[in-house]
Short mmCIF file of C-alpha atoms in Angstrom, two decimals:
data_model
loop_
_atom_site.label_atom_id
_atom_site.label_comp_id
_atom_site.label_asym_id
_atom_site.label_seq_id
_atom_site.Cartn_x
_atom_site.Cartn_y
_atom_site.Cartn_z
CA MET A 1 -10.41 35.21 12.15
CA ALA A 2 -9.02 32.19 10.41
CA THR A 3 -4.86 32.79 9.55
CA ILE A 4 -3.85 32.79 5.98
CA GLU A 5 -0.66 31.41 5.78
CA THR A 6 0.89 32.76 1.98
CA PRO A 7 4.02 31.13 -0.22
CA ASP A 8 7.34 32.15 0.33
CA THR A 9 7.84 34.11 -2.95
CA GLU A 10 11.10 32.55 -3.39
CA ARG A 11 10.25 28.69 -2.96
CA LYS A 12 7.37 27.07 -4.32
CA ARG A 13 5.07 25.80 -1.80
CA VAL A 14 3.34 22.39 -1.44
CA LEU A 15 0.59 21.18 0.65
CA VAL A 16 0.57 17.02 1.13
CA VAL A 17 -2.89 15.65 2.29
CA GLY A 18 -2.14 12.08 4.13
CA ALA A 19 1.01 10.92 5.85
CA GLY A 20 1.33 7.49 4.65
CA ILE A 21 3.99 5.83 1.86
CA ALA A 22 2.03 8.12 -0.50
CA GLY A 23 2.55 10.99 1.34
CA LEU A 24 5.61 10.88 2.68
CA ALA A 25 7.56 9.56 -0.17
CA THR A 26 5.92 13.24 -2.01
CA ALA A 27 7.21 15.06 0.92
CA LEU A 28 10.62 13.56 0.86
CA ARG A 29 10.93 14.39 -3.16
CA LEU A 30 9.86 17.47 -3.48
CA TYR A 31 11.65 18.99 -0.19
CA ARG A 32 14.91 17.62 -1.81
CA GLN A 33 13.73 19.67 -4.61
CA GLY A 34 13.64 22.69 -3.01
CA TRP A 35 9.64 23.28 -2.02
CA ASP A 36 8.58 24.45 1.02
CA VAL A 37 6.10 21.22 2.39
CA VAL A 38 3.29 21.11 4.30
CA VAL A 39 1.75 17.93 5.86
CA VAL A 40 -1.45 17.63 7.06
CA GLU A 41 -2.75 13.77 8.19
CA ARG A 42 -6.22 13.26 9.76
CA ALA A 43 -4.97 10.59 12.53
CA PRO A 44 -3.99 12.47 15.53
CA ALA A 45 -0.28 10.42 15.78
CA ARG A 46 2.03 8.31 13.19
CA ARG A 47 0.27 4.63 12.59
CA SER A 48 1.99 1.71 11.83
CA SER A 49 0.78 -0.96 10.70
CA GLY A 50 2.43 -5.01 11.03
CA TYR A 51 1.94 -6.09 7.71
CA LEU A 52 4.34 -7.33 4.62
CA VAL A 53 4.84 -5.08 1.64
CA ASN A 54 7.59 -6.21 -0.64
CA LEU A 55 9.51 -3.55 -2.87
CA HIS A 56 11.48 -5.05 -6.15
CA GLY A 57 11.70 -4.07 -9.74
CA PRO A 58 10.54 -0.30 -9.79
CA GLY A 59 9.78 0.03 -6.43
CA TYR A 60 13.14 -0.77 -5.24
CA ASP A 61 14.39 1.17 -8.03
CA ALA A 62 12.26 4.52 -6.67
CA ALA A 63 13.42 3.30 -3.13
CA GLU A 64 17.02 3.49 -4.30
CA ARG A 65 16.59 6.74 -5.80
CA LEU A 66 14.77 8.26 -2.77
CA GLY A 67 17.82 7.64 -0.70
CA LEU A 68 15.76 4.67 1.50
CA VAL A 69 17.73 1.76 1.02
CA PRO A 70 20.21 2.17 3.72
CA ALA A 71 17.62 3.03 6.10
CA LEU A 72 15.25 0.25 5.18
CA GLU A 73 18.29 -3.07 4.29
CA PRO A 74 18.43 -3.26 8.36
CA ARG A 75 14.67 -3.62 8.40
CA ASP A 76 14.80 -6.10 5.47
CA ILE A 77 13.28 -9.38 6.86
CA GLY A 78 14.95 -11.31 3.70
CA PHE A 79 12.73 -14.15 2.22
CA PHE A 80 11.16 -17.04 4.39
CA THR A 81 9.75 -20.63 4.06
CA SER A 82 6.22 -20.89 3.12
CA ILE A 83 4.22 -23.59 4.74
CA LEU A 84 0.99 -24.77 3.07
CA VAL A 85 -1.25 -26.28 5.45
CA HIS A 86 -4.45 -27.89 6.04
CA ALA A 87 -7.59 -26.48 8.03
CA ASP A 88 -6.33 -27.88 11.33
CA GLY A 89 -2.70 -26.83 11.04
CA ARG A 90 -1.12 -29.76 9.64
CA GLU A 91 1.85 -29.23 7.05
CA LYS A 92 0.96 -29.86 3.15
CA PHE A 93 4.83 -28.95 2.12
CA ARG A 94 6.83 -26.40 2.05
CA LEU A 95 8.42 -23.45 -0.31
CA PRO A 96 12.03 -22.81 1.26
CA ALA A 97 13.05 -19.41 0.75
CA ALA A 98 15.78 -19.63 -1.96
CA VAL A 99 12.67 -20.98 -4.40
CA ALA A 100 11.51 -17.24 -3.92
CA GLU A 101 14.60 -15.15 -3.58
CA ALA A 102 15.60 -17.30 -7.07
CA ALA A 103 12.25 -15.99 -8.51
CA VAL A 104 12.55 -12.30 -7.15
CA GLY A 105 16.57 -11.66 -7.08
CA THR A 106 18.76 -9.80 -5.15
CA ARG A 107 17.24 -6.46 -5.77
CA ALA A 108 14.43 -6.98 -3.28
CA LEU A 109 13.76 -5.87 0.29
CA SER A 110 10.40 -7.44 2.32
CA ILE A 111 9.78 -5.03 5.17
CA PHE A 112 6.91 -4.10 7.62
CA ARG A 113 4.66 -1.45 5.97
CA GLY A 114 5.36 0.28 9.33
CA ASP A 115 8.70 0.44 9.51
CA LEU A 116 9.02 1.84 5.65
CA GLU A 117 6.49 4.61 6.61
CA SER A 118 9.20 5.16 9.77
CA ALA A 119 12.07 5.14 7.00
CA LEU A 120 10.37 8.02 5.22
CA TYR A 121 8.97 10.06 8.50
CA ASP A 122 12.69 10.07 9.54
CA ALA A 123 13.93 11.05 5.91
CA VAL A 124 11.59 14.11 6.28
CA ALA A 125 11.07 14.91 10.32
CA GLY A 126 12.69 18.29 10.80
CA HIS A 127 12.21 19.10 7.20
CA VAL A 128 8.85 19.07 6.57
CA GLU A 129 6.16 20.88 8.52
CA ILE A 130 3.68 17.55 9.39
CA ARG A 131 0.54 18.95 11.21
CA PHE A 132 -1.46 15.80 12.66
CA GLY A 133 -5.01 15.95 13.76
CA THR A 134 -6.19 18.15 10.82
CA THR A 135 -6.52 17.98 7.39
CA VAL A 136 -8.82 20.11 4.44
CA ARG A 137 -12.06 21.02 5.08
CA ALA A 138 -12.59 23.18 2.21
CA VAL A 139 -10.43 23.50 -1.33
CA THR A 140 -10.50 26.29 -4.20
CA GLN A 141 -8.08 27.12 -6.97
CA ASN A 142 -7.19 29.43 -9.76
CA ALA A 143 -4.26 29.70 -12.46
CA GLU A 144 -2.24 30.44 -9.62
CA GLU A 145 -2.64 29.25 -6.83
CA VAL A 146 -4.53 26.48 -4.42
CA ASP A 147 -6.43 27.53 -0.92
CA ALA A 148 -7.01 25.14 1.02
CA THR A 149 -8.93 25.22 4.47
CA LEU A 150 -8.07 22.95 7.19
CA ALA A 151 -9.90 22.11 9.81
CA ASP A 152 -8.77 24.39 12.33
CA GLY A 153 -9.75 27.07 10.31
CA THR A 154 -6.13 28.00 9.10
CA HIS A 155 -5.86 29.14 5.20
CA ILE A 156 -3.00 27.65 3.45
CA ARG A 157 -2.04 28.90 -0.03
CA VAL A 158 0.16 26.71 -2.52
CA GLU A 159 1.31 26.15 -5.86
CA LEU A 160 0.11 22.31 -6.06
CA LEU A 161 -1.80 20.60 -3.50
CA VAL A 162 -1.42 16.10 -3.32
CA GLY A 163 -4.13 14.24 -2.29
CA ALA A 164 -2.26 11.29 -0.79
CA ASP A 165 -4.98 10.31 1.40
CA GLY A 166 -6.02 6.54 0.89
CA VAL A 167 -8.48 4.56 -1.19
CA HIS A 168 -11.37 6.73 0.84
CA SER A 169 -9.55 9.85 0.23
CA GLY A 170 -11.38 13.18 1.27
CA ILE A 171 -9.56 15.40 -1.51
CA ARG A 172 -10.62 13.06 -4.03
CA GLU A 173 -14.91 13.66 -2.59
CA ARG A 174 -14.45 17.18 -2.81
CA VAL A 175 -12.49 17.71 -6.01
CA PHE A 176 -13.03 14.99 -8.55
CA GLY A 177 -16.89 13.74 -6.84
CA PRO A 178 -18.10 11.02 -4.55
CA GLU A 179 -16.16 7.82 -3.88
CA SER A 180 -18.93 6.08 -5.21
CA GLU A 181 -18.01 7.11 -8.95
CA TYR A 182 -14.63 5.65 -8.60
CA LEU A 183 -14.48 3.10 -6.37
CA VAL A 184 -15.23 -0.36 -7.91
CA VAL A 185 -15.68 -2.76 -5.35
CA LEU A 186 -14.04 -6.23 -5.75
CA GLY A 187 -16.54 -8.27 -3.22
CA HIS A 188 -13.65 -9.02 -0.73
CA MET A 189 -12.38 -8.42 2.10
CA VAL A 190 -9.05 -8.11 4.02
CA GLY A 191 -7.54 -8.02 7.59
CA ALA A 192 -4.14 -8.00 8.66
CA PHE A 193 -2.35 -7.00 11.73
CA PRO A 194 0.78 -7.57 14.16
CA LEU A 195 1.45 -10.36 16.57
CA ASP A 196 1.95 -9.08 19.72
CA THR A 197 3.15 -12.55 20.82
CA VAL A 198 5.13 -15.58 18.80
CA PRO A 199 2.62 -17.82 17.17
CA GLU A 200 3.59 -21.06 18.84
CA HIS A 201 2.35 -23.24 15.52
CA VAL A 202 3.94 -21.47 13.60
CA PRO A 203 7.82 -22.65 12.78
CA GLU A 204 10.62 -19.58 13.68
CA GLY A 205 11.37 -18.29 10.35
CA ALA A 206 8.72 -19.26 8.47
CA GLY A 207 5.25 -18.53 7.58
CA THR A 208 2.12 -20.98 7.21
CA THR A 209 -0.73 -20.22 4.54
CA PHE A 210 -4.23 -22.09 4.46
CA ILE A 211 -5.99 -21.77 1.22
CA GLY A 212 -9.24 -22.75 0.72
CA PRO A 213 -12.69 -22.25 -1.65
CA GLY A 214 -13.51 -18.38 -1.43
CA ARG A 215 -10.02 -17.16 1.28
CA THR A 216 -6.95 -17.59 2.43
CA SER A 217 -4.75 -16.70 5.89
CA ALA A 218 -1.53 -16.31 5.87
CA VAL A 219 0.34 -16.36 9.88
CA MET A 220 4.12 -15.36 9.65
CA ASN A 221 6.80 -16.14 12.97
CA LEU A 222 9.58 -14.38 12.59
CA GLY A 223 10.13 -13.33 15.97
CA PRO A 224 9.19 -10.99 18.80
CA ARG A 225 7.25 -7.67 17.23
CA ARG A 226 8.37 -9.62 13.72
CA SER A 227 5.06 -11.52 13.61
CA SER A 228 1.73 -10.62 11.50
CA THR A 229 -0.91 -12.46 9.85
CA PHE A 230 -2.86 -11.79 6.50
CA PHE A 231 -6.37 -12.61 5.88
CA THR A 232 -8.73 -12.21 2.81
CA TYR A 233 -12.11 -13.73 2.03
CA ARG A 234 -14.80 -13.38 -0.90
CA CYS A 235 -17.76 -11.42 0.43
CA ALA A 236 -21.22 -10.85 -0.45
CA ASP A 237 -21.98 -7.88 1.13
CA THR A 238 -18.76 -5.63 2.77
CA ARG A 239 -20.97 -3.29 4.01
CA ALA A 240 -21.97 -5.80 6.97
CA GLU A 241 -18.87 -7.21 7.12
CA LEU A 242 -17.04 -3.74 7.82
CA ALA A 243 -20.01 -3.01 10.58
CA LEU A 244 -19.37 -6.46 12.50
CA GLY A 245 -15.86 -5.01 12.91
CA PRO A 246 -12.68 -6.87 12.10
CA ALA A 247 -12.56 -9.34 15.28
CA ALA A 248 -16.26 -10.82 14.85
CA ALA A 249 -15.72 -10.79 11.20
CA LEU A 250 -12.50 -12.52 10.70
CA THR A 251 -13.53 -14.78 13.14
CA GLY A 252 -16.57 -16.12 11.35
CA SER A 253 -14.45 -16.44 8.71
CA PHE A 254 -11.47 -18.03 10.01
CA GLY A 255 -12.80 -19.47 13.11
CA ASP A 256 -13.31 -23.07 12.11
CA LEU A 257 -8.94 -23.03 11.27
CA GLY A 258 -6.36 -24.38 13.59
CA GLY A 259 -3.10 -23.64 13.90
CA GLY A 260 -1.59 -20.77 13.78
CA VAL A 261 -4.68 -18.99 12.76
CA ALA A 262 -6.19 -19.49 16.11
CA ASP A 263 -3.16 -18.29 17.88
CA ALA A 264 -3.75 -15.29 15.74
CA LEU A 265 -7.41 -14.66 16.03
CA HIS A 266 -7.22 -15.25 20.13
CA GLN A 267 -4.64 -12.46 19.82
CA LEU A 268 -7.19 -10.14 17.54
CA GLU A 269 -9.99 -10.52 20.61
CA SER A 270 -8.00 -8.98 22.99
CA ASP A 271 -6.94 -5.97 20.33
CA PRO A 272 -9.38 -5.30 17.25
CA ALA A 273 -8.45 -1.67 17.62
CA GLY A 274 -4.92 -3.03 16.40
CA ALA A 275 -5.90 -4.42 12.71
CA TYR A 276 -6.32 -2.97 9.49
CA PHE A 277 -9.86 -4.18 7.99
CA ASP A 278 -11.69 -3.08 5.19
CA SER A 279 -13.18 -4.44 1.58
CA VAL A 280 -11.20 -3.86 -1.24
CA GLY A 281 -11.65 -2.06 -4.05
CA GLN A 282 -10.12 -0.18 -7.21
CA VAL A 283 -10.20 3.57 -7.79
CA VAL A 284 -10.18 3.84 -11.71
CA MET A 285 -10.79 7.42 -12.62
CA ASP A 286 -10.30 8.97 -16.36
CA ARG A 287 -7.70 11.68 -14.72
CA TRP A 288 -5.86 12.12 -11.63
CA SER A 289 -5.12 15.58 -11.91
CA ASP A 290 -7.33 19.17 -12.21
CA GLY A 291 -5.25 21.97 -12.73
CA ARG A 292 -3.16 22.56 -9.54
CA ILE A 293 -4.78 19.35 -7.81
CA VAL A 294 -3.37 15.68 -8.04
CA LEU A 295 -4.19 12.58 -6.64
CA LEU A 296 -1.42 9.92 -5.79
CA GLY A 297 -1.12 6.52 -4.44
CA ASP A 298 -4.46 4.85 -3.59
CA ALA A 299 -6.10 7.95 -3.78
CA ALA A 300 -5.72 8.42 -7.55
CA TRP A 301 -5.38 4.10 -7.96
CA CYS A 302 -5.65 1.76 -5.56
CA VAL A 303 -4.38 -1.44 -7.40
CA THR A 304 -5.46 -3.57 -4.15
CA VAL A 305 -3.32 -6.51 -2.31
CA PHE A 306 -4.24 -8.95 -4.87
CA ALA A 307 -1.46 -7.10 -7.37
CA GLY A 308 0.99 -6.76 -4.37
CA TYR A 309 2.71 -3.51 -5.08
CA GLY A 310 0.37 -0.60 -3.63
CA ALA A 311 4.01 0.49 -1.94
CA ALA A 312 6.25 0.32 -4.48
CA LEU A 313 3.62 1.83 -7.08
CA ALA A 314 3.28 4.88 -4.16
CA LEU A 315 7.24 5.12 -4.20
CA ASP A 316 7.61 5.31 -7.43
CA GLY A 317 4.51 7.43 -8.42
CA ALA A 318 6.18 10.31 -5.86
CA ASP A 319 9.43 9.69 -7.44
CA ARG A 320 7.86 10.56 -11.28
CA LEU A 321 6.12 13.27 -9.99
CA GLY A 322 9.11 15.16 -8.63
CA ALA A 323 10.89 14.75 -11.90
CA ALA A 324 7.77 15.82 -14.10
CA LEU A 325 7.63 18.77 -11.99
CA ASP A 326 11.49 19.07 -12.19
CA ASP A 327 11.45 18.71 -15.91
CA HIS A 328 8.11 21.47 -16.37
CA GLY A 329 9.48 24.20 -14.42
CA ALA A 330 6.37 26.85 -13.81
CA ASP A 331 4.05 24.78 -15.66
CA ILE A 332 2.68 22.70 -12.71
CA PRO A 333 -0.46 21.26 -15.02
CA GLY A 334 1.78 20.20 -17.79
CA ALA A 335 3.99 18.65 -15.46
CA LEU A 336 1.00 16.66 -13.93
CA ALA A 337 -0.02 15.74 -17.52
CA ALA A 338 2.90 14.35 -18.18
CA TRP A 339 3.35 12.32 -14.84
CA GLU A 340 0.07 10.79 -15.32
CA SER A 341 0.59 9.84 -19.05
CA SER A 342 4.02 8.06 -18.21
CA LEU A 343 2.58 6.48 -15.01
CA ARG A 344 -0.81 5.12 -16.06
CA PRO A 345 0.08 2.48 -18.14
CA GLU A 346 1.97 0.68 -15.12
CA VAL A 347 -1.09 1.40 -13.26
CA ASN A 348 -3.25 -0.49 -15.71
CA LYS A 349 -1.28 -3.06 -15.92
CA ARG A 350 -1.14 -3.48 -12.13
CA GLN A 351 -4.91 -3.51 -11.75
CA ALA A 352 -5.45 -5.71 -14.55
CA LEU A 353 -2.87 -8.22 -13.03
CA ALA A 354 -4.79 -7.80 -9.22
CA ARG A 355 -8.30 -8.36 -10.73
CA LYS A 356 -6.88 -11.77 -12.50
CA GLY A 357 -5.03 -12.49 -9.16
CA ILE A 358 -8.19 -12.43 -7.14
CA SER A 359 -8.61 -16.50 -7.98
CA ARG A 360 -4.98 -17.12 -5.90
CA PHE A 361 -6.07 -15.40 -3.22
CA ALA A 362 -9.98 -16.48 -2.79
CA PRO A 363 -10.13 -19.72 -5.46
CA PRO A 364 -13.55 -19.97 -6.35
CA THR A 365 -14.01 -23.93 -5.85
CA ARG A 366 -11.66 -27.06 -4.37
CA ALA A 367 -10.57 -27.71 -8.10
CA HIS A 368 -8.94 -24.22 -8.10
CA VAL A 369 -7.60 -24.99 -4.86
CA ARG A 370 -5.81 -28.31 -6.04
CA ALA A 371 -4.88 -26.32 -9.08
CA GLY A 372 -3.00 -23.91 -7.43
CA GLU A 373 -1.16 -26.38 -5.01
CA LEU A 374 0.23 -27.88 -7.91
CA MET A 375 1.88 -25.17 -9.09
CA LEU A 376 3.46 -23.86 -6.10
CA ARG A 377 4.83 -27.59 -5.60
CA ALA A 378 6.05 -27.35 -9.37
CA ILE A 379 7.64 -23.70 -8.78
CA GLY A 380 10.19 -25.95 -6.21
CA LEU A 381 11.51 -27.86 -9.74
CA PRO A 382 14.61 -25.72 -11.22
CA GLY A 383 12.97 -26.13 -14.74
CA ILE A 384 9.96 -24.41 -13.36
CA ARG A 385 11.31 -22.17 -11.24
CA THR A 386 13.22 -20.67 -14.20
CA LEU A 387 10.43 -19.73 -15.73
CA VAL A 388 8.69 -18.46 -12.90
CA GLN A 389 11.59 -15.87 -12.56
CA ARG A 390 11.32 -15.05 -16.12
CA SER A 391 7.25 -14.41 -15.65
CA ILE A 392 8.34 -12.13 -12.68
CA GLN A 393 10.80 -9.90 -14.66
CA ARG A 394 8.19 -9.50 -17.19
CA ALA A 395 5.99 -8.01 -14.87
CA ASN A 396 8.20 -5.68 -13.85
CA ASN A 397 9.16 -4.47 -16.96
#
């Protein structure tokens, strides 16, 4: 007979599905508001990945309100020199770290995704219940509560269910409909993985970037256990690429490159399981909630890596959700509607910026590549640098 878990009559209870950034940030925010929190995660254990996320503007503000900044500051890699390279790895020109720092400002953090997840996990561990190796198999709701059936047969009754289980969300599938109705495929692939061995062809404290027609690769040498890669490329058949797997697909698209890319691909071949590899797509929905069930993070909106703002939106979205629930008391559906109304303009803006930014990551032609290089060279000029800084500030307001 299945176990039925009922909420404490004195405290509201929430089930958070997904133990990534969005899910753990939601768990932290609601725990601090007095909710009983249960987090379930399909993976058998904590996962981490080596690619960088940037927190500035509202993302940094949300991290500060969640009390994460003291834990994140020691893990901040700061700004580093960016080196644009030819296909064989020879240097074209450099963008000093000071250029990026002047553009973004001091209220910013550059950290590995795994470090952000670890900081969130450490903040909630011992305070909320986290169950790995299971997820929600079925869900029903009425005006008073949500009844979720887990894969192990357990029933959990809660006042609120948060689906923070990523772009391929199972909660979205069960409550709102099939993925095909909401996922807009953008015809590109993305790959990223940590480097166990420091790349020999990349100067320490720097990152090399190759940008060519339809593709970009980046390799960062930030020391042992701090180095990583990023790849993205245009692709006509994303399903076929996924079927190949990360090692074969990335080698097929970038195997002609030299320098740090060749070093990185060699490491990938020996450990393909450690790579993040997926097609690029945005989730576009008319609504993010249904009664007492709400989607958050990539499950709801997925702005993609082309926006460079996914982690920041996850933190900001979780923080705003907590504020809305606090303001509306027992009216949970009203809180979810108000939360969505406040956040949707920001999400729409980030998704639009991502679609416009595709050409920066995968330029259509060599002419676009050259135009991009001219712009990057110009950023080093004092007057242009000021304009870039103002542009970034406008994007964060």
